[in-house]
Amino acid sequence: MVTTVNDHIIETTPTSMHTSSAATSFLPLSLCLTLLRDLETLIEVVAEQLYGEDKKWNLIALTEAAKVCVRLAVLRTTGYKMLLQGGETENLEVPQENMGHLRKPIQNQGLGANHLQGLNSWNLEGRAMSALSSFGQNARMESEPTWLRRVQQQQAILEPPAKKIRNPSLSTFLSEKGIRGGLFVTGETMFVLRPLIYVLLVRKYGTRSWFPWFISLAVDLIGNSMLSATTMSQDSRKDQHFRFSKSEKDELKRRKLLWVLYLMRDPFFSKYTRRRLESTQKTVEPVPVVGFFAEKLIELLIGAQTRYTYMSGS
């Protein structure tokens, strides 16, 4: 946890006077998620020692509820972008359909200046003011040293003034994206709520019940299907599809890989996976070196499986 805080301080040290408001509001939330992830295993171990195997799920549920609140806050703060690494990584990529909106103010400003200049050139007062302004600008430039002008030009190129982009509200996002936006928000919300739903069901029915296992898998499958449907469905008001960036596509692949953890969760692990591991261990046990390392690896897997936080995928 100390290392996490230290890395956060180093990575967020401002290198220029221009800092974006999104980073200022987002990074503390991502830091909270990282600290909760580092702390949740300790919480599980302490809860099991103090309250036993059955009562430990109360504190685990509180931890997952805190993560849900923080992730929903991150989702709202970032303008309803996909949560990368569960919200621990900032989603900085701007969709291509939004690039045109960023260019319009600049073009309008340029047209407005040319228009005013053209209007002023038609009258004597406008020409006089233009000449006076040009003379003052030239005089100021001549009085400044050459090296200072070069430094100012380089700073203007390297450090353009940051534009404050307002993140849309939920109603604005849904009105702009239509049905696809609703599917996306629902899919992300299901991804956020899935660990909490699983813990609450395990707390009620126990780890030997298939009901929490199947409900959690169903939530994962439905949520991922909704996210995939956003790129295939089409809104009647717009011809442009909902596009994911490269990092968001990688995030979808990462979430699908986490489904492998269902093989390590009870009751599937006790009935199928463990038996397969034990039979594999007996098969390779006579082989020198290989049998030894296989035995140690299987012991590690069985030991890690007893901890919810190692197999939660949250």
Short mmCIF file of C-alpha atoms in Angstrom, two decimals:
data_model
loop_
_atom_site.label_atom_id
_atom_site.label_comp_id
_atom_site.label_asym_id
_atom_site.label_seq_id
_atom_site.Cartn_x
_atom_site.Cartn_y
_atom_site.Cartn_z
CA MET A 1 0.00 0.00 0.00
CA VAL A 2 2.88 2.36 0.77
CA THR A 3 4.40 1.52 -2.62
CA THR A 4 1.05 2.24 -4.31
CA VAL A 5 0.79 5.66 -2.68
CA ASN A 6 4.40 6.43 -3.56
CA ASP A 7 3.86 5.49 -7.22
CA HIS A 8 0.71 7.63 -7.29
CA ILE A 9 2.59 10.67 -5.97
CA ILE A 10 5.35 10.24 -8.56
CA GLU A 11 3.00 9.69 -11.50
CA THR A 12 0.71 12.61 -10.65
CA THR A 13 3.44 15.19 -10.00
CA PRO A 14 2.54 18.14 -12.27
CA THR A 15 5.12 18.82 -14.98
CA SER A 16 3.49 21.99 -16.28
CA MET A 17 1.11 24.71 -15.24
CA HIS A 18 -1.67 23.20 -17.34
CA THR A 19 -3.40 20.29 -15.64
CA SER A 20 -6.66 18.78 -16.73
CA SER A 21 -9.61 18.77 -14.39
CA ALA A 22 -10.43 15.17 -15.33
CA ALA A 23 -7.12 13.89 -14.02
CA THR A 24 -7.51 15.85 -10.79
CA SER A 25 -10.90 14.31 -10.06
CA PHE A 26 -10.17 10.82 -11.37
CA LEU A 27 -6.83 9.82 -9.89
CA PRO A 28 -7.82 9.90 -6.20
CA LEU A 29 -10.70 7.52 -7.00
CA SER A 30 -8.41 5.14 -8.87
CA LEU A 31 -6.00 5.28 -5.94
CA CYS A 32 -8.82 4.34 -3.57
CA LEU A 33 -9.65 1.32 -5.75
CA THR A 34 -6.03 0.19 -5.81
CA LEU A 35 -5.73 0.52 -2.04
CA LEU A 36 -8.96 -1.42 -1.52
CA ARG A 37 -7.66 -4.18 -3.78
CA ASP A 38 -4.42 -4.32 -1.80
CA LEU A 39 -6.32 -4.33 1.48
CA GLU A 40 -9.13 -6.79 0.72
CA THR A 41 -7.03 -9.95 1.26
CA LEU A 42 -5.97 -8.69 4.69
CA ILE A 43 -9.60 -7.92 5.50
CA GLU A 44 -10.63 -11.46 4.53
CA VAL A 45 -7.91 -13.10 6.61
CA VAL A 46 -8.62 -10.94 9.69
CA ALA A 47 -12.38 -11.46 9.35
CA GLU A 48 -11.94 -15.22 9.15
CA GLN A 49 -9.70 -15.25 12.24
CA LEU A 50 -12.06 -13.05 14.28
CA TYR A 51 -15.51 -14.14 13.12
CA GLY A 52 -15.04 -17.52 11.47
CA GLU A 53 -15.59 -18.88 7.96
CA ASP A 54 -19.30 -18.06 7.79
CA LYS A 55 -19.26 -14.56 9.31
CA LYS A 56 -16.29 -13.34 7.25
CA TRP A 57 -18.60 -12.71 4.30
CA ASN A 58 -20.10 -9.73 6.11
CA LEU A 59 -16.83 -7.76 5.94
CA ILE A 60 -16.14 -9.00 2.42
CA ALA A 61 -19.55 -7.70 1.38
CA LEU A 62 -18.78 -4.31 2.91
CA THR A 63 -15.49 -4.19 0.99
CA GLU A 64 -17.21 -5.05 -2.29
CA ALA A 65 -19.91 -2.45 -1.59
CA ALA A 66 -17.23 0.21 -1.10
CA LYS A 67 -15.61 -0.80 -4.41
CA VAL A 68 -19.00 -0.57 -6.14
CA CYS A 69 -19.54 2.98 -4.86
CA VAL A 70 -16.09 4.12 -5.94
CA ARG A 71 -16.38 2.50 -9.39
CA LEU A 72 -19.78 4.06 -10.02
CA ALA A 73 -18.28 7.42 -9.04
CA VAL A 74 -15.40 6.83 -11.48
CA LEU A 75 -17.89 5.90 -14.21
CA ARG A 76 -19.79 9.14 -13.65
CA THR A 77 -16.67 11.31 -13.31
CA THR A 78 -15.13 10.08 -16.57
CA GLY A 79 -18.26 10.81 -18.58
CA TYR A 80 -19.45 7.18 -18.72
CA LYS A 81 -16.38 5.69 -20.37
CA MET A 82 -15.44 2.06 -20.02
CA LEU A 83 -13.67 1.21 -16.75
CA LEU A 84 -10.15 0.04 -17.58
CA GLN A 85 -8.70 -2.47 -15.09
CA GLY A 86 -11.86 -2.08 -13.03
CA GLY A 87 -11.41 1.70 -12.81
CA GLU A 88 -7.78 1.65 -11.64
CA THR A 89 -6.50 2.91 -15.00
CA GLU A 90 -7.66 6.22 -16.44
CA ASN A 91 -9.44 6.05 -19.79
CA LEU A 92 -7.85 8.96 -21.68
CA GLU A 93 -8.67 8.02 -25.27
CA VAL A 94 -11.20 10.30 -27.01
CA PRO A 95 -13.66 8.57 -29.37
CA GLN A 96 -13.33 9.54 -33.02
CA GLU A 97 -16.88 10.80 -33.23
CA ASN A 98 -16.03 13.49 -30.64
CA MET A 99 -13.01 14.86 -32.50
CA GLY A 100 -15.14 16.93 -34.83
CA HIS A 101 -16.74 18.76 -31.90
CA LEU A 102 -13.30 19.81 -30.67
CA ARG A 103 -12.37 21.32 -34.02
CA LYS A 104 -15.51 23.41 -34.46
CA PRO A 105 -14.77 26.06 -31.80
CA ILE A 106 -11.31 26.63 -33.26
CA GLN A 107 -12.69 27.03 -36.77
CA ASN A 108 -15.43 29.32 -35.56
CA GLN A 109 -12.93 31.48 -33.72
CA GLY A 110 -10.82 31.82 -36.84
CA LEU A 111 -13.83 32.74 -38.96
CA GLY A 112 -14.99 35.22 -36.37
CA ALA A 113 -11.63 37.03 -36.29
CA ASN A 114 -11.43 37.20 -40.10
CA HIS A 115 -15.00 38.43 -40.27
CA LEU A 116 -14.39 41.23 -37.77
CA GLN A 117 -11.19 42.19 -39.52
CA GLY A 118 -13.03 42.37 -42.81
CA LEU A 119 -15.73 44.57 -41.33
CA ASN A 120 -13.21 46.92 -39.78
CA SER A 121 -11.32 47.27 -43.07
CA TRP A 122 -14.37 48.84 -44.71
CA ASN A 123 -14.24 51.99 -42.58
CA LEU A 124 -11.53 54.48 -41.76
CA GLU A 125 -11.78 53.98 -38.01
CA GLY A 126 -11.30 50.25 -38.41
CA ARG A 127 -8.19 50.70 -40.54
CA ALA A 128 -6.75 53.16 -38.02
CA MET A 129 -7.32 50.84 -35.09
CA SER A 130 -5.85 47.93 -37.03
CA ALA A 131 -2.73 49.91 -37.88
CA LEU A 132 -2.32 51.10 -34.28
CA SER A 133 -2.66 47.56 -32.98
CA SER A 134 -0.16 46.28 -35.54
CA PHE A 135 2.32 49.04 -34.61
CA GLY A 136 2.04 48.23 -30.90
CA GLN A 137 2.55 44.55 -31.55
CA ASN A 138 5.64 45.18 -33.69
CA ALA A 139 7.08 47.53 -31.10
CA ARG A 140 6.62 45.01 -28.35
CA MET A 141 8.22 42.24 -30.42
CA GLU A 142 11.22 44.41 -31.27
CA SER A 143 11.81 45.33 -27.62
CA GLU A 144 11.91 41.67 -26.54
CA PRO A 145 15.15 39.69 -26.94
CA THR A 146 15.29 37.09 -29.71
CA TRP A 147 16.00 34.23 -27.32
CA LEU A 148 12.94 35.13 -25.24
CA ARG A 149 10.67 35.02 -28.28
CA ARG A 150 12.06 31.61 -29.23
CA VAL A 151 11.43 30.23 -25.75
CA GLN A 152 7.88 31.57 -25.78
CA GLN A 153 7.21 30.04 -29.19
CA GLN A 154 8.56 26.65 -28.06
CA GLN A 155 6.46 26.76 -24.90
CA ALA A 156 3.37 27.63 -26.95
CA ILE A 157 4.00 24.61 -29.18
CA LEU A 158 4.91 22.11 -26.44
CA GLU A 159 2.35 23.28 -23.87
CA PRO A 160 -0.87 24.32 -25.58
CA PRO A 161 -3.52 25.71 -23.25
CA ALA A 162 -5.63 22.91 -21.83
CA LYS A 163 -9.25 22.91 -22.82
CA LYS A 164 -11.75 22.11 -20.12
CA ILE A 165 -14.05 19.41 -21.44
CA ARG A 166 -17.27 18.92 -19.55
CA ASN A 167 -18.25 15.33 -18.98
CA PRO A 168 -21.85 14.65 -19.96
CA SER A 169 -24.47 13.76 -17.39
CA LEU A 170 -26.30 10.44 -17.55
CA SER A 171 -29.37 11.97 -19.20
CA THR A 172 -27.22 13.80 -21.76
CA PHE A 173 -25.20 10.67 -22.49
CA LEU A 174 -28.33 8.57 -23.00
CA SER A 175 -29.98 11.22 -25.19
CA GLU A 176 -26.88 11.45 -27.40
CA LYS A 177 -26.13 7.71 -27.64
CA GLY A 178 -29.70 6.43 -27.62
CA ILE A 179 -30.29 2.70 -27.20
CA ARG A 180 -26.60 1.91 -27.59
CA GLY A 181 -25.74 4.23 -24.72
CA GLY A 182 -28.32 2.55 -22.52
CA LEU A 183 -26.87 -0.87 -23.32
CA PHE A 184 -23.36 0.37 -22.57
CA VAL A 185 -24.26 1.90 -19.20
CA THR A 186 -26.25 -1.20 -18.23
CA GLY A 187 -23.38 -3.50 -19.20
CA GLU A 188 -20.83 -1.48 -17.23
CA THR A 189 -23.15 -1.32 -14.22
CA MET A 190 -23.60 -5.10 -14.29
CA PHE A 191 -19.82 -5.52 -14.45
CA VAL A 192 -19.48 -3.28 -11.38
CA LEU A 193 -22.27 -4.96 -9.39
CA ARG A 194 -21.40 -8.59 -10.23
CA PRO A 195 -18.85 -9.18 -7.38
CA LEU A 196 -21.19 -7.69 -4.79
CA ILE A 197 -24.12 -9.80 -6.02
CA TYR A 198 -21.98 -12.94 -5.82
CA VAL A 199 -20.76 -12.20 -2.28
CA LEU A 200 -24.27 -11.47 -1.02
CA LEU A 201 -25.57 -14.73 -2.50
CA VAL A 202 -22.66 -16.73 -1.05
CA ARG A 203 -23.31 -15.09 2.31
CA LYS A 204 -26.92 -16.33 2.16
CA TYR A 205 -26.64 -19.73 0.43
CA GLY A 206 -23.05 -20.75 1.21
CA THR A 207 -20.12 -21.70 -1.00
CA ARG A 208 -21.49 -25.20 -1.70
CA SER A 209 -24.57 -23.88 -3.47
CA TRP A 210 -24.68 -23.66 -7.26
CA PHE A 211 -27.07 -20.69 -7.18
CA PRO A 212 -24.44 -17.94 -6.56
CA TRP A 213 -22.12 -19.53 -9.13
CA PHE A 214 -24.73 -19.59 -11.90
CA ILE A 215 -26.13 -16.11 -11.10
CA SER A 216 -22.65 -14.57 -11.16
CA LEU A 217 -21.85 -16.26 -14.48
CA ALA A 218 -25.19 -15.12 -15.93
CA VAL A 219 -24.54 -11.50 -14.90
CA ASP A 220 -21.11 -11.65 -16.53
CA LEU A 221 -22.46 -13.12 -19.77
CA ILE A 222 -25.41 -10.71 -20.01
CA GLY A 223 -23.28 -7.67 -19.21
CA ASN A 224 -20.63 -8.61 -21.77
CA SER A 225 -23.34 -9.30 -24.37
CA MET A 226 -24.77 -5.82 -23.83
CA LEU A 227 -21.35 -4.23 -24.28
CA SER A 228 -20.80 -6.22 -27.47
CA ALA A 229 -24.28 -5.27 -28.71
CA THR A 230 -23.40 -1.57 -28.53
CA THR A 231 -21.03 -1.97 -31.47
CA MET A 232 -23.56 -3.94 -33.52
CA SER A 233 -26.84 -2.16 -32.80
CA GLN A 234 -27.70 1.03 -34.64
CA ASP A 235 -29.77 3.97 -33.51
CA SER A 236 -32.37 5.18 -36.00
CA ARG A 237 -31.41 8.80 -35.36
CA LYS A 238 -27.72 8.28 -36.14
CA ASP A 239 -25.82 6.32 -38.76
CA GLN A 240 -22.59 6.08 -36.80
CA HIS A 241 -21.95 2.99 -34.68
CA PHE A 242 -20.75 2.98 -31.08
CA ARG A 243 -16.96 2.64 -31.38
CA PHE A 244 -14.54 1.26 -28.79
CA SER A 245 -10.93 2.39 -28.61
CA LYS A 246 -8.04 -0.08 -28.64
CA SER A 247 -7.65 0.04 -24.86
CA GLU A 248 -11.38 -0.60 -24.42
CA LYS A 249 -11.23 -3.61 -26.76
CA ASP A 250 -8.30 -4.94 -24.72
CA GLU A 251 -10.37 -4.43 -21.58
CA LEU A 252 -13.19 -6.55 -23.02
CA LYS A 253 -10.69 -9.31 -23.79
CA ARG A 254 -9.32 -9.09 -20.24
CA ARG A 255 -12.81 -9.46 -18.77
CA LYS A 256 -13.45 -12.56 -20.87
CA LEU A 257 -10.19 -14.08 -19.65
CA LEU A 258 -11.39 -13.60 -16.07
CA TRP A 259 -14.16 -16.13 -16.76
CA VAL A 260 -11.51 -18.83 -16.32
CA LEU A 261 -11.72 -18.11 -12.58
CA TYR A 262 -15.14 -19.76 -12.52
CA LEU A 263 -13.27 -23.06 -12.78
CA MET A 264 -11.58 -22.21 -9.46
CA ARG A 265 -14.71 -21.26 -7.53
CA ASP A 266 -16.80 -23.61 -5.46
CA PRO A 267 -18.77 -25.74 -6.02
CA PHE A 268 -17.30 -26.26 -9.50
CA PHE A 269 -13.77 -26.49 -8.09
CA SER A 270 -14.64 -29.14 -5.48
CA LYS A 271 -16.60 -31.33 -7.88
CA TYR A 272 -14.52 -31.10 -11.06
CA THR A 273 -11.37 -28.94 -11.07
CA ARG A 274 -9.81 -30.36 -7.89
CA ARG A 275 -10.34 -33.94 -9.02
CA ARG A 276 -8.70 -33.17 -12.34
CA LEU A 277 -5.72 -31.54 -10.61
CA GLU A 278 -5.26 -34.47 -8.23
CA SER A 279 -5.41 -36.99 -11.07
CA THR A 280 -2.84 -34.97 -13.02
CA GLN A 281 -0.59 -34.89 -9.97
CA LYS A 282 -0.73 -38.68 -9.64
CA THR A 283 0.04 -39.08 -13.33
CA VAL A 284 3.20 -36.94 -13.34
CA GLU A 285 4.33 -37.86 -9.81
CA PRO A 286 6.76 -40.62 -10.95
CA VAL A 287 8.50 -38.24 -13.38
CA PRO A 288 11.62 -36.72 -11.77
CA VAL A 289 11.62 -32.93 -11.25
CA VAL A 290 8.37 -32.54 -13.18
CA GLY A 291 6.43 -34.43 -10.53
CA PHE A 292 7.96 -32.33 -7.76
CA PHE A 293 7.12 -28.97 -9.38
CA ALA A 294 3.66 -30.17 -10.39
CA GLU A 295 2.92 -31.14 -6.79
CA LYS A 296 4.02 -27.73 -5.47
CA LEU A 297 2.04 -25.90 -8.16
CA ILE A 298 -1.14 -27.82 -7.38
CA GLU A 299 -0.66 -27.14 -3.66
CA LEU A 300 -0.41 -23.42 -4.42
CA LEU A 301 -3.56 -23.50 -6.56
CA ILE A 302 -5.55 -25.35 -3.90
CA GLY A 303 -4.32 -22.96 -1.21
CA ALA A 304 -5.11 -19.88 -3.26
CA GLN A 305 -8.56 -21.20 -4.06
CA THR A 306 -9.54 -21.00 -0.40
CA ARG A 307 -9.28 -17.18 -0.53
CA TYR A 308 -12.16 -15.37 -2.21
CA THR A 309 -10.04 -12.31 -3.02
CA TYR A 310 -7.58 -14.37 -5.09
CA MET A 311 -10.36 -15.79 -7.27
CA SER A 312 -12.87 -12.94 -7.25
CA GLY A 313 -11.75 -11.27 -10.47
CA SER A 314 -12.89 -7.92 -9.13
#
